[in-house]
PDB file of N, CA and C in Angstrom:
ATOM      1  N   UNK A1180      17.275  10.231  -0.978  1.00  0.00           N
ATOM      2  CA  UNK A1180      16.194   9.249  -0.211  1.00  0.00           C
ATOM      3  C   UNK A1180      15.569   9.892  -0.910  1.00  0.00           C
ATOM      4  N   UNK A1181      14.511   8.854  -1.391  1.00  0.00           N
ATOM      5  CA  UNK A1181      13.101   8.993  -2.134  1.00  0.00           C
ATOM      6  C   UNK A1181      12.251   9.558  -1.192  1.00  0.00           C
ATOM      7  N   UNK A1182      11.422  10.739  -1.729  1.00  0.00           N
ATOM      8  CA  UNK A1182      10.320  11.313  -0.879  1.00  0.00           C
ATOM      9  C   UNK A1182       8.925  10.936  -1.319  1.00  0.00           C
ATOM     10  N   UNK A1183       8.073  10.351  -0.040  1.00  0.00           N
ATOM     11  CA  UNK A1183       6.962   9.169  -1.181  1.00  0.00           C
ATOM     12  C   UNK A1183       6.077  10.385  -0.462  1.00  0.00           C
ATOM     13  N   UNK A1184       5.124  10.480  -1.047  1.00  0.00           N
ATOM     14  CA  UNK A1184       3.435  10.760  -0.599  1.00  0.00           C
ATOM     15  C   UNK A1184       2.697   9.906  -1.012  1.00  0.00           C
ATOM     16  N   UNK A1185       1.478   9.517   0.202  1.00  0.00           N
ATOM     17  CA  UNK A1185       0.622   8.652  -0.252  1.00  0.00           C
ATOM     18  C   UNK A1185      -0.715   9.495   0.379  1.00  0.00           C
ATOM     19  N   UNK A1186      -1.695   8.829  -0.771  1.00  0.00           N
ATOM     20  CA  UNK A1186      -2.940   9.751  -0.341  1.00  0.00           C
ATOM     21  C   UNK A1186      -4.310   8.394  -0.693  1.00  0.00           C
ATOM     22  N   UNK A1187      -5.549   9.236  -0.530  1.00  0.00           N
ATOM     23  CA  UNK A1187      -6.702   7.678  -1.027  1.00  0.00           C
ATOM     24  C   UNK A1187      -7.490   7.582   0.101  1.00  0.00           C
ATOM     25  N   UNK A1188      -7.215   7.828   1.202  1.00  0.00           N
ATOM     26  CA  UNK A1188      -7.345   7.383   3.075  1.00  0.00           C
ATOM     27  C   UNK A1188      -8.813   7.754   2.727  1.00  0.00           C
ATOM     28  N   UNK A1189      -9.379   7.784   3.922  1.00  0.00           N
ATOM     29  CA  UNK A1189     -10.787   7.799   4.286  1.00  0.00           C
ATOM     30  C   UNK A1189     -11.413   6.926   4.671  1.00  0.00           C
ATOM     31  N   UNK A1190     -13.011   7.289   5.566  1.00  0.00           N
ATOM     32  CA  UNK A1190     -13.532   6.972   6.155  1.00  0.00           C
ATOM     33  C   UNK A1190     -14.648   6.060   5.067  1.00  0.00           C
ATOM     34  N   UNK A1191     -14.778   5.283   5.456  1.00  0.00           N
ATOM     35  CA  UNK A1191     -15.689   3.699   4.311  1.00  0.00           C
ATOM     36  C   UNK A1191     -16.245   3.316   5.016  1.00  0.00           C
ATOM     37  N   UNK A1192     -17.589   2.570   4.911  1.00  0.00           N
ATOM     38  CA  UNK A1192     -18.378   1.866   5.891  1.00  0.00           C
ATOM     39  C   UNK A1192     -17.663   0.468   4.959  1.00  0.00           C
ATOM     40  N   UNK A1193     -18.366  -0.461   5.680  1.00  0.00           N
ATOM     41  CA  UNK A1193     -18.408  -2.139   5.816  1.00  0.00           C
ATOM     42  C   UNK A1193     -19.195  -2.552   4.381  1.00  0.00           C
ATOM     43  N   UNK A1194     -18.062  -2.955   3.332  1.00  0.00           N
ATOM     44  CA  UNK A1194     -18.260  -3.410   1.788  1.00  0.00           C
ATOM     45  C   UNK A1194     -18.155  -2.687   0.650  1.00  0.00           C
ATOM     46  N   UNK A1195     -17.543  -1.109   1.563  1.00  0.00           N
ATOM     47  CA  UNK A1195     -17.079  -0.029   0.206  1.00  0.00           C
ATOM     48  C   UNK A1195     -15.637  -0.760   0.098  1.00  0.00           C
ATOM     49  N   UNK A1196     -15.294   0.309  -1.126  1.00  0.00           N
ATOM     50  CA  UNK A1196     -13.810   0.711  -1.499  1.00  0.00           C
ATOM     51  C   UNK A1196     -13.105   1.570  -1.153  1.00  0.00           C
ATOM     52  N   UNK A1197     -11.953   1.741  -1.640  1.00  0.00           N
ATOM     53  CA  UNK A1197     -11.364   2.756  -1.523  1.00  0.00           C
ATOM     54  C   UNK A1197      -9.915   2.364  -2.167  1.00  0.00           C
ATOM     55  N   UNK A1198      -9.288   3.399  -2.689  1.00  0.00           N
ATOM     56  CA  UNK A1198      -7.911   3.156  -3.561  1.00  0.00           C
ATOM     57  C   UNK A1198      -6.752   4.071  -3.086  1.00  0.00           C
ATOM     58  N   UNK A1199      -6.052   3.526  -2.770  1.00  0.00           N
ATOM     59  CA  UNK A1199      -4.752   4.441  -1.842  1.00  0.00           C
ATOM     60  C   UNK A1199      -3.773   4.630  -3.525  1.00  0.00           C
ATOM     61  N   UNK A1200      -2.831   5.614  -2.981  1.00  0.00           N
ATOM     62  CA  UNK A1200      -1.776   5.573  -4.280  1.00  0.00           C
ATOM     63  C   UNK A1200      -0.792   6.174  -3.242  1.00  0.00           C
ATOM     64  N   UNK A1201       0.462   5.617  -4.195  1.00  0.00           N
ATOM     65  CA  UNK A1201       1.794   5.417  -3.774  1.00  0.00           C
ATOM     66  C   UNK A1201       2.547   6.716  -4.429  1.00  0.00           C
ATOM     67  N   UNK A1202       2.770   8.047  -4.199  1.00  0.00           N
ATOM     68  CA  UNK A1202       3.779   8.893  -5.729  1.00  0.00           C
ATOM     69  C   UNK A1202       5.433   8.439  -5.246  1.00  0.00           C
ATOM     70  N   UNK A1203       6.229   8.161  -5.956  1.00  0.00           N
ATOM     71  CA  UNK A1203       7.887   8.136  -5.420  1.00  0.00           C
ATOM     72  C   UNK A1203       8.508   8.327  -6.520  1.00  0.00           C
ATOM     73  N   UNK A1204       7.969   9.712  -6.853  1.00  0.00           N
ATOM     74  CA  UNK A1204       9.255  10.077  -7.926  1.00  0.00           C
ATOM     75  C   UNK A1204      10.721   9.789  -8.074  1.00  0.00           C
ATOM     76  N   UNK A1205      11.305   9.212  -9.429  1.00  0.00           N
ATOM     77  CA  UNK A1205      12.787   8.769  -9.149  1.00  0.00           C
ATOM     78  C   UNK A1205      12.959   8.418 -11.012  1.00  0.00           C
ATOM     79  N   UNK A1206      13.818   8.643 -11.162  1.00  0.00           N
ATOM     80  CA  UNK A1206      14.066   8.079 -12.788  1.00  0.00           C
ATOM     81  C   UNK A1206      14.354   6.090 -13.029  1.00  0.00           C
ATOM     82  N   UNK A1207      14.695   5.929 -11.584  1.00  0.00           N
ATOM     83  CA  UNK A1207      14.608   4.379 -11.572  1.00  0.00           C
ATOM     84  C   UNK A1207      13.308   3.903 -10.880  1.00  0.00           C
ATOM     85  N   UNK A1208      12.356   4.428 -10.528  1.00  0.00           N
ATOM     86  CA  UNK A1208      10.699   4.049 -10.108  1.00  0.00           C
ATOM     87  C   UNK A1208      10.796   2.485 -10.838  1.00  0.00           C
ATOM     88  N   UNK A1209      10.799   2.197 -12.052  1.00  0.00           N
ATOM     89  CA  UNK A1209      10.872   1.164 -12.587  1.00  0.00           C
ATOM     90  C   UNK A1209      11.567   0.028 -11.399  1.00  0.00           C
ATOM     91  N   UNK A1210      12.523   0.259 -11.453  1.00  0.00           N
ATOM     92  CA  UNK A1210      13.737  -0.817 -10.876  1.00  0.00           C
ATOM     93  C   UNK A1210      13.238  -1.316  -9.309  1.00  0.00           C
ATOM     94  N   UNK A1211      12.148  -0.018  -8.573  1.00  0.00           N
ATOM     95  CA  UNK A1211      12.036  -0.860  -6.910  1.00  0.00           C
ATOM     96  C   UNK A1211      11.005  -1.877  -7.129  1.00  0.00           C
ATOM     97  N   UNK A1212      11.163  -2.333  -5.570  1.00  0.00           N
ATOM     98  CA  UNK A1212      10.119  -3.201  -5.118  1.00  0.00           C
ATOM     99  C   UNK A1212       9.387  -2.045  -3.860  1.00  0.00           C
ATOM    100  N   UNK A1213       7.738  -2.394  -4.328  1.00  0.00           N
ATOM    101  CA  UNK A1213       7.282  -1.584  -3.606  1.00  0.00           C
ATOM    102  C   UNK A1213       6.403  -2.344  -2.494  1.00  0.00           C
ATOM    103  N   UNK A1214       5.578  -1.983  -1.926  1.00  0.00           N
ATOM    104  CA  UNK A1214       4.758  -2.659  -1.293  1.00  0.00           C
ATOM    105  C   UNK A1214       3.632  -1.582  -0.314  1.00  0.00           C
ATOM    106  N   UNK A1215       2.680  -2.023   0.547  1.00  0.00           N
ATOM    107  CA  UNK A1215       1.935  -1.361   0.747  1.00  0.00           C
ATOM    108  C   UNK A1215       1.778  -2.395   2.913  1.00  0.00           C
ATOM    109  N   UNK A1216       1.818  -2.194   3.685  1.00  0.00           N
ATOM    110  CA  UNK A1216       1.678  -2.207   4.821  1.00  0.00           C
ATOM    111  C   UNK A1216       0.918  -1.298   6.083  1.00  0.00           C
ATOM    112  N   UNK A1217       0.588  -2.403   6.767  1.00  0.00           N
ATOM    113  CA  UNK A1217      -0.791  -1.079   7.513  1.00  0.00           C
ATOM    114  C   UNK A1217      -0.341  -1.523   9.087  1.00  0.00           C
ATOM    115  N   UNK A1218      -0.478  -0.138   9.707  1.00  0.00           N
ATOM    116  CA  UNK A1218      -0.743  -0.523  11.384  1.00  0.00           C
ATOM    117  C   UNK A1218      -1.858  -0.155  11.983  1.00  0.00           C
ATOM    118  N   UNK A1219      -2.605  -1.382  12.122  1.00  0.00           N
ATOM    119  CA  UNK A1219      -3.899  -0.398  13.585  1.00  0.00           C
ATOM    120  C   UNK A1219      -3.140  -0.479  15.131  1.00  0.00           C
ATOM    121  N   UNK A1220      -3.628   0.531  15.714  1.00  0.00           N
ATOM    122  CA  UNK A1220      -3.801   0.229  17.296  1.00  0.00           C
ATOM    123  C   UNK A1220      -3.372  -0.288  18.291  1.00  0.00           C
ATOM    124  N   UNK A1221      -2.039  -0.767  18.429  1.00  0.00           N
ATOM    125  CA  UNK A1221      -2.248  -1.763  19.446  1.00  0.00           C
ATOM    126  C   UNK A1221      -1.809  -3.155  18.889  1.00  0.00           C
ATOM    127  N   UNK A1222      -0.937  -3.183  17.360  1.00  0.00           N
ATOM    128  CA  UNK A1222      -1.121  -4.397  17.104  1.00  0.00           C
ATOM    129  C   UNK A1222       0.229  -3.682  16.077  1.00  0.00           C
ATOM    130  N   UNK A1223       0.917  -4.756  15.862  1.00  0.00           N
ATOM    131  CA  UNK A1223       2.367  -4.822  14.806  1.00  0.00           C
ATOM    132  C   UNK A1223       2.026  -4.286  13.339  1.00  0.00           C
ATOM    133  N   UNK A1224       2.783  -4.221  12.417  1.00  0.00           N
ATOM    134  CA  UNK A1224       2.853  -3.651  11.243  1.00  0.00           C
ATOM    135  C   UNK A1224       2.731  -4.990  10.765  1.00  0.00           C
ATOM    136  N   UNK A1225       1.944  -5.045  10.225  1.00  0.00           N
ATOM    137  CA  UNK A1225       1.490  -5.892   9.277  1.00  0.00           C
ATOM    138  C   UNK A1225       1.671  -5.913   7.600  1.00  0.00           C
ATOM    139  N   UNK A1226       1.672  -7.093   6.793  1.00  0.00           N
ATOM    140  CA  UNK A1226       2.225  -7.015   4.788  1.00  0.00           C
ATOM    141  C   UNK A1226       0.724  -6.957   4.650  1.00  0.00           C
ATOM    142  N   UNK A1227       0.277  -6.266   3.844  1.00  0.00           N
ATOM    143  CA  UNK A1227      -1.066  -6.192   3.190  1.00  0.00           C
ATOM    144  C   UNK A1227      -0.667  -6.393   1.530  1.00  0.00           C
ATOM    145  N   UNK A1228       0.312  -5.660   1.251  1.00  0.00           N
ATOM    146  CA  UNK A1228       0.230  -6.172  -0.313  1.00  0.00           C
ATOM    147  C   UNK A1228       2.396  -6.055  -0.397  1.00  0.00           C
ATOM    148  N   UNK A1229       2.870  -6.549  -1.784  1.00  0.00           N
ATOM    149  CA  UNK A1229       4.032  -6.209  -2.479  1.00  0.00           C
ATOM    150  C   UNK A1229       3.732  -6.405  -4.076  1.00  0.00           C
ATOM    151  N   UNK A1230       4.715  -5.210  -4.434  1.00  0.00           N
ATOM    152  CA  UNK A1230       4.899  -5.835  -6.046  1.00  0.00           C
ATOM    153  C   UNK A1230       6.348  -5.466  -6.837  1.00  0.00           C
ATOM    154  N   UNK A1231       6.840  -6.629  -7.229  1.00  0.00           N
ATOM    155  CA  UNK A1231       8.088  -6.226  -7.324  1.00  0.00           C
ATOM    156  C   UNK A1231       8.154  -5.253  -9.150  1.00  0.00           C
ATOM    157  N   UNK A1232       9.951  -5.445  -9.122  1.00  0.00           N
ATOM    158  CA  UNK A1232       9.987  -4.750 -10.387  1.00  0.00           C
ATOM    159  C   UNK A1232       9.306  -5.104 -12.140  1.00  0.00           C
ATOM    160  N   UNK A1233       8.914  -6.923 -11.805  1.00  0.00           N
ATOM    161  CA  UNK A1233       8.796  -7.408 -12.905  1.00  0.00           C
ATOM    162  C   UNK A1233       7.104  -7.292 -12.917  1.00  0.00           C
ATOM    163  N   UNK A1234       6.603  -6.788 -11.595  1.00  0.00           N
ATOM    164  CA  UNK A1234       5.089  -7.217 -11.545  1.00  0.00           C
ATOM    165  C   UNK A1234       4.806  -8.497 -10.470  1.00  0.00           C
ATOM    166  N   UNK A1235       5.569  -8.972 -10.251  1.00  0.00           N
ATOM    167  CA  UNK A1235       5.074 -10.077  -9.310  1.00  0.00           C
ATOM    168  C   UNK A1235       4.528  -9.640  -8.014  1.00  0.00           C
ATOM    169  N   UNK A1236       3.421 -10.411  -7.612  1.00  0.00           N
ATOM    170  CA  UNK A1236       2.550  -9.286  -6.313  1.00  0.00           C
ATOM    171  C   UNK A1236       2.317 -10.389  -5.451  1.00  0.00           C
ATOM    172  N   UNK A1237       2.453 -10.077  -4.088  1.00  0.00           N
ATOM    173  CA  UNK A1237       2.429 -11.159  -2.901  1.00  0.00           C
ATOM    174  C   UNK A1237       1.112 -10.137  -2.209  1.00  0.00           C
ATOM    175  N   UNK A1238       0.471 -10.841  -1.753  1.00  0.00           N
ATOM    176  CA  UNK A1238      -0.846 -10.577  -0.667  1.00  0.00           C
ATOM    177  C   UNK A1238      -0.434 -11.547   1.011  1.00  0.00           C
ATOM    178  N   UNK A1239      -0.900 -10.315   1.560  1.00  0.00           N
ATOM    179  CA  UNK A1239      -1.354 -10.642   3.599  1.00  0.00           C
ATOM    180  C   UNK A1239      -2.557 -10.935   3.062  1.00  0.00           C
ATOM    181  N   UNK A1240      -2.404 -12.668   4.172  1.00  0.00           N
ATOM    182  CA  UNK A1240      -3.704 -13.646   4.183  1.00  0.00           C
ATOM    183  C   UNK A1240      -5.117 -13.297   3.746  1.00  0.00           C
ATOM    184  N   UNK A1241      -5.411 -11.941   4.549  1.00  0.00           N
ATOM    185  CA  UNK A1241      -6.204 -11.126   5.312  1.00  0.00           C
ATOM    186  C   UNK A1241      -6.854 -10.529   3.799  1.00  0.00           C
ATOM    187  N   UNK A1242      -6.172 -10.228   3.474  1.00  0.00           N
ATOM    188  CA  UNK A1242      -6.687  -9.838   2.163  1.00  0.00           C
ATOM    189  C   UNK A1242      -6.433 -10.432   0.874  1.00  0.00           C
ATOM    190  N   UNK A1243      -6.055 -11.303   0.730  1.00  0.00           N
ATOM    191  CA  UNK A1243      -6.100 -11.886  -0.697  1.00  0.00           C
ATOM    192  C   UNK A1243      -7.952 -12.018  -1.016  1.00  0.00           C
ATOM    193  N   UNK A1244      -7.607 -11.817  -2.568  1.00  0.00           N
ATOM    194  CA  UNK A1244      -8.813 -11.604  -3.262  1.00  0.00           C
ATOM    195  C   UNK A1244      -9.770 -10.813  -2.818  1.00  0.00           C
ATOM    196  N   UNK A1245      -9.378  -9.385  -2.006  1.00  0.00           N
ATOM    197  CA  UNK A1245      -9.836  -8.715  -1.475  1.00  0.00           C
ATOM    198  C   UNK A1245      -9.665  -7.307  -2.410  1.00  0.00           C
ATOM    199  N   UNK A1246      -8.280  -7.074  -1.863  1.00  0.00           N
ATOM    200  CA  UNK A1246      -7.358  -6.415  -2.134  1.00  0.00           C
ATOM    201  C   UNK A1246      -6.391  -6.285  -3.448  1.00  0.00           C
ATOM    202  N   UNK A1247      -6.134  -5.376  -4.401  1.00  0.00           N
ATOM    203  CA  UNK A1247      -5.064  -5.630  -5.473  1.00  0.00           C
ATOM    204  C   UNK A1247      -4.446  -4.963  -5.664  1.00  0.00           C
ATOM    205  N   UNK A1248      -3.250  -4.908  -5.768  1.00  0.00           N
ATOM    206  CA  UNK A1248      -1.700  -3.534  -5.911  1.00  0.00           C
ATOM    207  C   UNK A1248      -1.413  -3.889  -7.287  1.00  0.00           C
ATOM    208  N   UNK A1249      -1.086  -2.106  -7.773  1.00  0.00           N
ATOM    209  CA  UNK A1249      -0.527  -2.457  -9.171  1.00  0.00           C
ATOM    210  C   UNK A1249       0.318  -1.133  -8.986  1.00  0.00           C
ATOM    211  N   UNK A1250       0.780  -0.633 -10.647  1.00  0.00           N
ATOM    212  CA  UNK A1250       1.695   0.055 -10.222  1.00  0.00           C
ATOM    213  C   UNK A1250       2.099   0.820 -11.815  1.00  0.00           C
ATOM    214  N   UNK A1251       2.104   2.085 -11.134  1.00  0.00           N
ATOM    215  CA  UNK A1251       2.380   2.578 -13.024  1.00  0.00           C
ATOM    216  C   UNK A1251       3.671   3.374 -12.904  1.00  0.00           C
ATOM    217  N   UNK A1252       4.583   2.937 -13.617  1.00  0.00           N
ATOM    218  CA  UNK A1252       5.990   3.231 -13.595  1.00  0.00           C
ATOM    219  C   UNK A1252       5.775   4.249 -14.646  1.00  0.00           C
ATOM    220  N   UNK A1253       5.442   4.675 -15.768  1.00  0.00           N
ATOM    221  CA  UNK A1253       5.329   6.240 -15.951  1.00  0.00           C
ATOM    222  C   UNK A1253       4.928   7.265 -15.385  1.00  0.00           C
ATOM    223  N   UNK A1254       4.442   6.511 -14.264  1.00  0.00           N
ATOM    224  CA  UNK A1254       3.586   7.654 -13.186  1.00  0.00           C
ATOM    225  C   UNK A1254       4.419   7.514 -12.245  1.00  0.00           C
ATOM    226  N   UNK A1255       5.219   6.811 -11.979  1.00  0.00           N
ATOM    227  CA  UNK A1255       5.975   6.607 -10.450  1.00  0.00           C
ATOM    228  C   UNK A1255       5.051   6.570  -9.448  1.00  0.00           C
ATOM    229  N   UNK A1256       3.560   5.768  -9.641  1.00  0.00           N
ATOM    230  CA  UNK A1256       2.929   5.651  -8.742  1.00  0.00           C
ATOM    231  C   UNK A1256       2.416   3.632  -8.465  1.00  0.00           C
ATOM    232  N   UNK A1257       2.132   4.208  -7.127  1.00  0.00           N
ATOM    233  CA  UNK A1257       1.714   2.350  -7.014  1.00  0.00           C
ATOM    234  C   UNK A1257       0.373   2.775  -6.206  1.00  0.00           C
ATOM    235  N   UNK A1258      -0.556   1.385  -6.617  1.00  0.00           N
ATOM    236  CA  UNK A1258      -1.703   1.392  -6.137  1.00  0.00           C
ATOM    237  C   UNK A1258      -2.208   0.394  -5.147  1.00  0.00           C
ATOM    238  N   UNK A1259      -3.087   0.667  -4.917  1.00  0.00           N
ATOM    239  CA  UNK A1259      -3.768  -0.653  -3.541  1.00  0.00           C
ATOM    240  C   UNK A1259      -5.637  -0.540  -3.631  1.00  0.00           C
ATOM    241  N   UNK A1260      -6.026  -1.179  -4.741  1.00  0.00           N
ATOM    242  CA  UNK A1260      -7.698  -1.065  -4.998  1.00  0.00           C
ATOM    243  C   UNK A1260      -8.070  -2.336  -3.487  1.00  0.00           C
ATOM    244  N   UNK A1261      -9.065  -1.421  -2.714  1.00  0.00           N
ATOM    245  CA  UNK A1261      -9.172  -2.214  -1.651  1.00  0.00           C
ATOM    246  C   UNK A1261     -10.513  -2.245  -1.917  1.00  0.00           C
ATOM    247  N   UNK A1262     -11.182  -3.429  -2.118  1.00  0.00           N
ATOM    248  CA  UNK A1262     -12.641  -3.471  -1.807  1.00  0.00           C
ATOM    249  C   UNK A1262     -13.426  -4.734  -0.846  1.00  0.00           C
ATOM    250  N   UNK A1263     -14.309  -4.799  -0.810  1.00  0.00           N
ATOM    251  CA  UNK A1263     -14.932  -5.937   0.100  1.00  0.00           C
ATOM    252  C   UNK A1263     -14.224  -5.154   1.348  1.00  0.00           C
ATOM    253  N   UNK A1264     -13.900  -3.974   1.991  1.00  0.00           N
ATOM    254  CA  UNK A1264     -13.659  -3.390   3.227  1.00  0.00           C
ATOM    255  C   UNK A1264     -14.140  -4.187   3.987  1.00  0.00           C
ATOM    256  N   UNK A1265     -13.962  -4.058   5.670  1.00  0.00           N
ATOM    257  CA  UNK A1265     -14.285  -4.473   6.535  1.00  0.00           C
ATOM    258  C   UNK A1265     -13.818  -3.826   7.400  1.00  0.00           C
ATOM    259  N   UNK A1266     -14.315  -4.274   8.665  1.00  0.00           N
ATOM    260  CA  UNK A1266     -13.728  -3.058   9.851  1.00  0.00           C
ATOM    261  C   UNK A1266     -12.321  -3.584  10.321  1.00  0.00           C
ATOM    262  N   UNK A1267     -11.942  -4.577  10.626  1.00  0.00           N
ATOM    263  CA  UNK A1267     -10.490  -5.431  10.476  1.00  0.00           C
ATOM    264  C   UNK A1267      -9.282  -4.914   9.656  1.00  0.00           C
ATOM    265  N   UNK A1268     -10.007  -4.079   8.808  1.00  0.00           N
ATOM    266  CA  UNK A1268      -8.560  -3.474   7.573  1.00  0.00           C
ATOM    267  C   UNK A1268      -8.575  -1.998   8.324  1.00  0.00           C
ATOM    268  N   UNK A1269      -9.135  -1.428   9.096  1.00  0.00           N
ATOM    269  CA  UNK A1269      -8.770   0.207   9.142  1.00  0.00           C
ATOM    270  C   UNK A1269      -7.688   0.111  10.372  1.00  0.00           C
ATOM    271  N   UNK A1270      -7.250   1.473   9.946  1.00  0.00           N
ATOM    272  CA  UNK A1270      -5.252   1.270  10.267  1.00  0.00           C
ATOM    273  C   UNK A1270      -4.831   2.415   9.192  1.00  0.00           C
ATOM    274  N   UNK A1271      -3.791   2.529   9.613  1.00  0.00           N
ATOM    275  CA  UNK A1271      -2.366   3.990   9.072  1.00  0.00           C
ATOM    276  C   UNK A1271      -1.959   2.829   7.963  1.00  0.00           C
ATOM    277  N   UNK A1272      -2.383   3.026   6.125  1.00  0.00           N
ATOM    278  CA  UNK A1272      -1.954   2.412   5.809  1.00  0.00           C
ATOM    279  C   UNK A1272      -0.169   3.188   4.705  1.00  0.00           C
ATOM    280  N   UNK A1273       0.310   2.165   4.878  1.00  0.00           N
ATOM    281  CA  UNK A1273       1.993   2.699   4.760  1.00  0.00           C
ATOM    282  C   UNK A1273       3.017   2.666   3.297  1.00  0.00           C
ATOM    283  N   UNK A1274       2.920   3.015   2.413  1.00  0.00           N
ATOM    284  CA  UNK A1274       4.114   2.861   1.431  1.00  0.00           C
ATOM    285  C   UNK A1274       5.614   2.409   1.471  1.00  0.00           C
ATOM    286  N   UNK A1275       6.111   1.592   0.896  1.00  0.00           N
ATOM    287  CA  UNK A1275       7.312   0.937   1.341  1.00  0.00           C
ATOM    288  C   UNK A1275       7.773   1.039   0.167  1.00  0.00           C
ATOM    289  N   UNK A1276       9.468   1.716  -0.079  1.00  0.00           N
ATOM    290  CA  UNK A1276      10.153   1.577  -1.530  1.00  0.00           C
ATOM    291  C   UNK A1276      11.868   1.277  -0.976  1.00  0.00           C
ATOM    292  N   UNK A1277      11.546   0.433  -1.872  1.00  0.00           N
ATOM    293  CA  UNK A1277      13.496  -0.162  -1.687  1.00  0.00           C
ATOM    294  C   UNK A1277      13.992   0.082  -2.498  1.00  0.00           C
ATOM    295  N   UNK A1278      15.169   1.036  -2.502  1.00  0.00           N
ATOM    296  CA  UNK A1278      15.346   1.723  -3.736  1.00  0.00           C
ATOM    297  C   UNK A1278      17.452   0.814  -3.668  1.00  0.00           C
ATOM    298  N   UNK A1279      17.083   0.356  -2.719  1.00  0.00           N
ATOM    299  CA  UNK A1279      18.605  -0.286  -1.875  1.00  0.00           C
ATOM    300  C   UNK A1279      18.394  -0.277  -0.644  1.00  0.00           C
ATOM    301  N   UNK A1280      18.070   0.956   0.094  1.00  0.00           N
ATOM    302  CA  UNK A1280      17.546   0.857   1.170  1.00  0.00           C
ATOM    303  C   UNK A1280      16.097   1.413   1.274  1.00  0.00           C
ATOM    304  N   UNK A1281      15.394   1.051   1.886  1.00  0.00           N
ATOM    305  CA  UNK A1281      13.784   0.771   2.639  1.00  0.00           C
ATOM    306  C   UNK A1281      13.402   2.475   2.707  1.00  0.00           C
ATOM    307  N   UNK A1282      12.914   2.844   2.777  1.00  0.00           N
ATOM    308  CA  UNK A1282      11.639   3.681   2.980  1.00  0.00           C
ATOM    309  C   UNK A1282      10.442   3.624   2.873  1.00  0.00           C
ATOM    310  N   UNK A1283       9.834   4.707   4.319  1.00  0.00           N
ATOM    311  CA  UNK A1283       8.718   4.592   5.014  1.00  0.00           C
ATOM    312  C   UNK A1283       7.585   5.904   4.778  1.00  0.00           C
ATOM    313  N   UNK A1284       6.996   6.027   3.926  1.00  0.00           N
ATOM    314  CA  UNK A1284       6.029   7.215   4.186  1.00  0.00           C
ATOM    315  C   UNK A1284       5.347   7.694   5.242  1.00  0.00           C
ATOM    316  N   UNK A1285       4.761   8.290   5.291  1.00  0.00           N
ATOM    317  CA  UNK A1285       4.257   8.892   6.285  1.00  0.00           C
ATOM    318  C   UNK A1285       2.973   8.417   6.513  1.00  0.00           C
ATOM    319  N   UNK A1286       2.273   7.609   5.272  1.00  0.00           N
ATOM    320  CA  UNK A1286       0.907   6.963   6.205  1.00  0.00           C
ATOM    321  C   UNK A1286      -0.571   7.662   5.483  1.00  0.00           C
ATOM    322  N   UNK A1287      -1.311   6.893   5.461  1.00  0.00           N
ATOM    323  CA  UNK A1287      -2.772   7.270   5.007  1.00  0.00           C
ATOM    324  C   UNK A1287      -3.492   6.525   5.649  1.00  0.00           C
ATOM    325  N   UNK A1288      -4.884   7.337   6.260  1.00  0.00           N
ATOM    326  CA  UNK A1288      -5.669   6.498   7.215  1.00  0.00           C
ATOM    327  C   UNK A1288      -6.246   6.016   6.854  1.00  0.00           C
ATOM    328  N   UNK A1289      -7.112   4.301   6.844  1.00  0.00           N
ATOM    329  CA  UNK A1289      -8.117   3.938   6.812  1.00  0.00           C
ATOM    330  C   UNK A1289      -9.175   3.651   7.687  1.00  0.00           C
ATOM    331  N   UNK A1290     -10.380   4.148   7.744  1.00  0.00           N
ATOM    332  CA  UNK A1290     -11.110   3.769   8.800  1.00  0.00           C
ATOM    333  C   UNK A1290     -12.249   3.213   7.895  1.00  0.00           C
ATOM    334  N   UNK A1291     -12.660   2.350   8.884  1.00  0.00           N
ATOM    335  CA  UNK A1291     -14.413   1.076   8.118  1.00  0.00           C
ATOM    336  C   UNK A1291     -15.162   1.178   9.713  1.00  0.00           C
ATOM    337  N   UNK A1292     -16.080   1.874   8.940  1.00  0.00           N
ATOM    338  CA  UNK A1292     -17.040   2.255  10.035  1.00  0.00           C
ATOM    339  C   UNK A1292     -18.358   2.619   9.534  1.00  0.00           C
ATOM    340  N   UNK A1293     -19.385   1.750  10.288  1.00  0.00           N
ATOM    341  CA  UNK A1293     -20.890   1.855  10.638  1.00  0.00           C
ATOM    342  C   UNK A1293     -21.227   3.509  10.807  1.00  0.00           C
TER     343      UNK A1293
END
């Protein structure tokens, strides 16, 4: 089972930016389907963005045009660039890695507050 390490969360003001990273070591990293999800208190887990092994991306409606998902296969790392952050972007951001089975990271907290 792949070990996932997320980082980059923190406290940011509305309109600010953060860049999340998800490190998932594995020689087959380039073949894996990857994604970011988030969960806010009292709400269901929701899709933020996904990226396939070919680089095809999808985004949740609430983040389109503001967030950008990417991957660096040489570094076994996926990124989420988050711009124009809003209060409602607050939540625990979870990295998802599908190697055949799906594996979740522990998450990194993002708090948007003034």
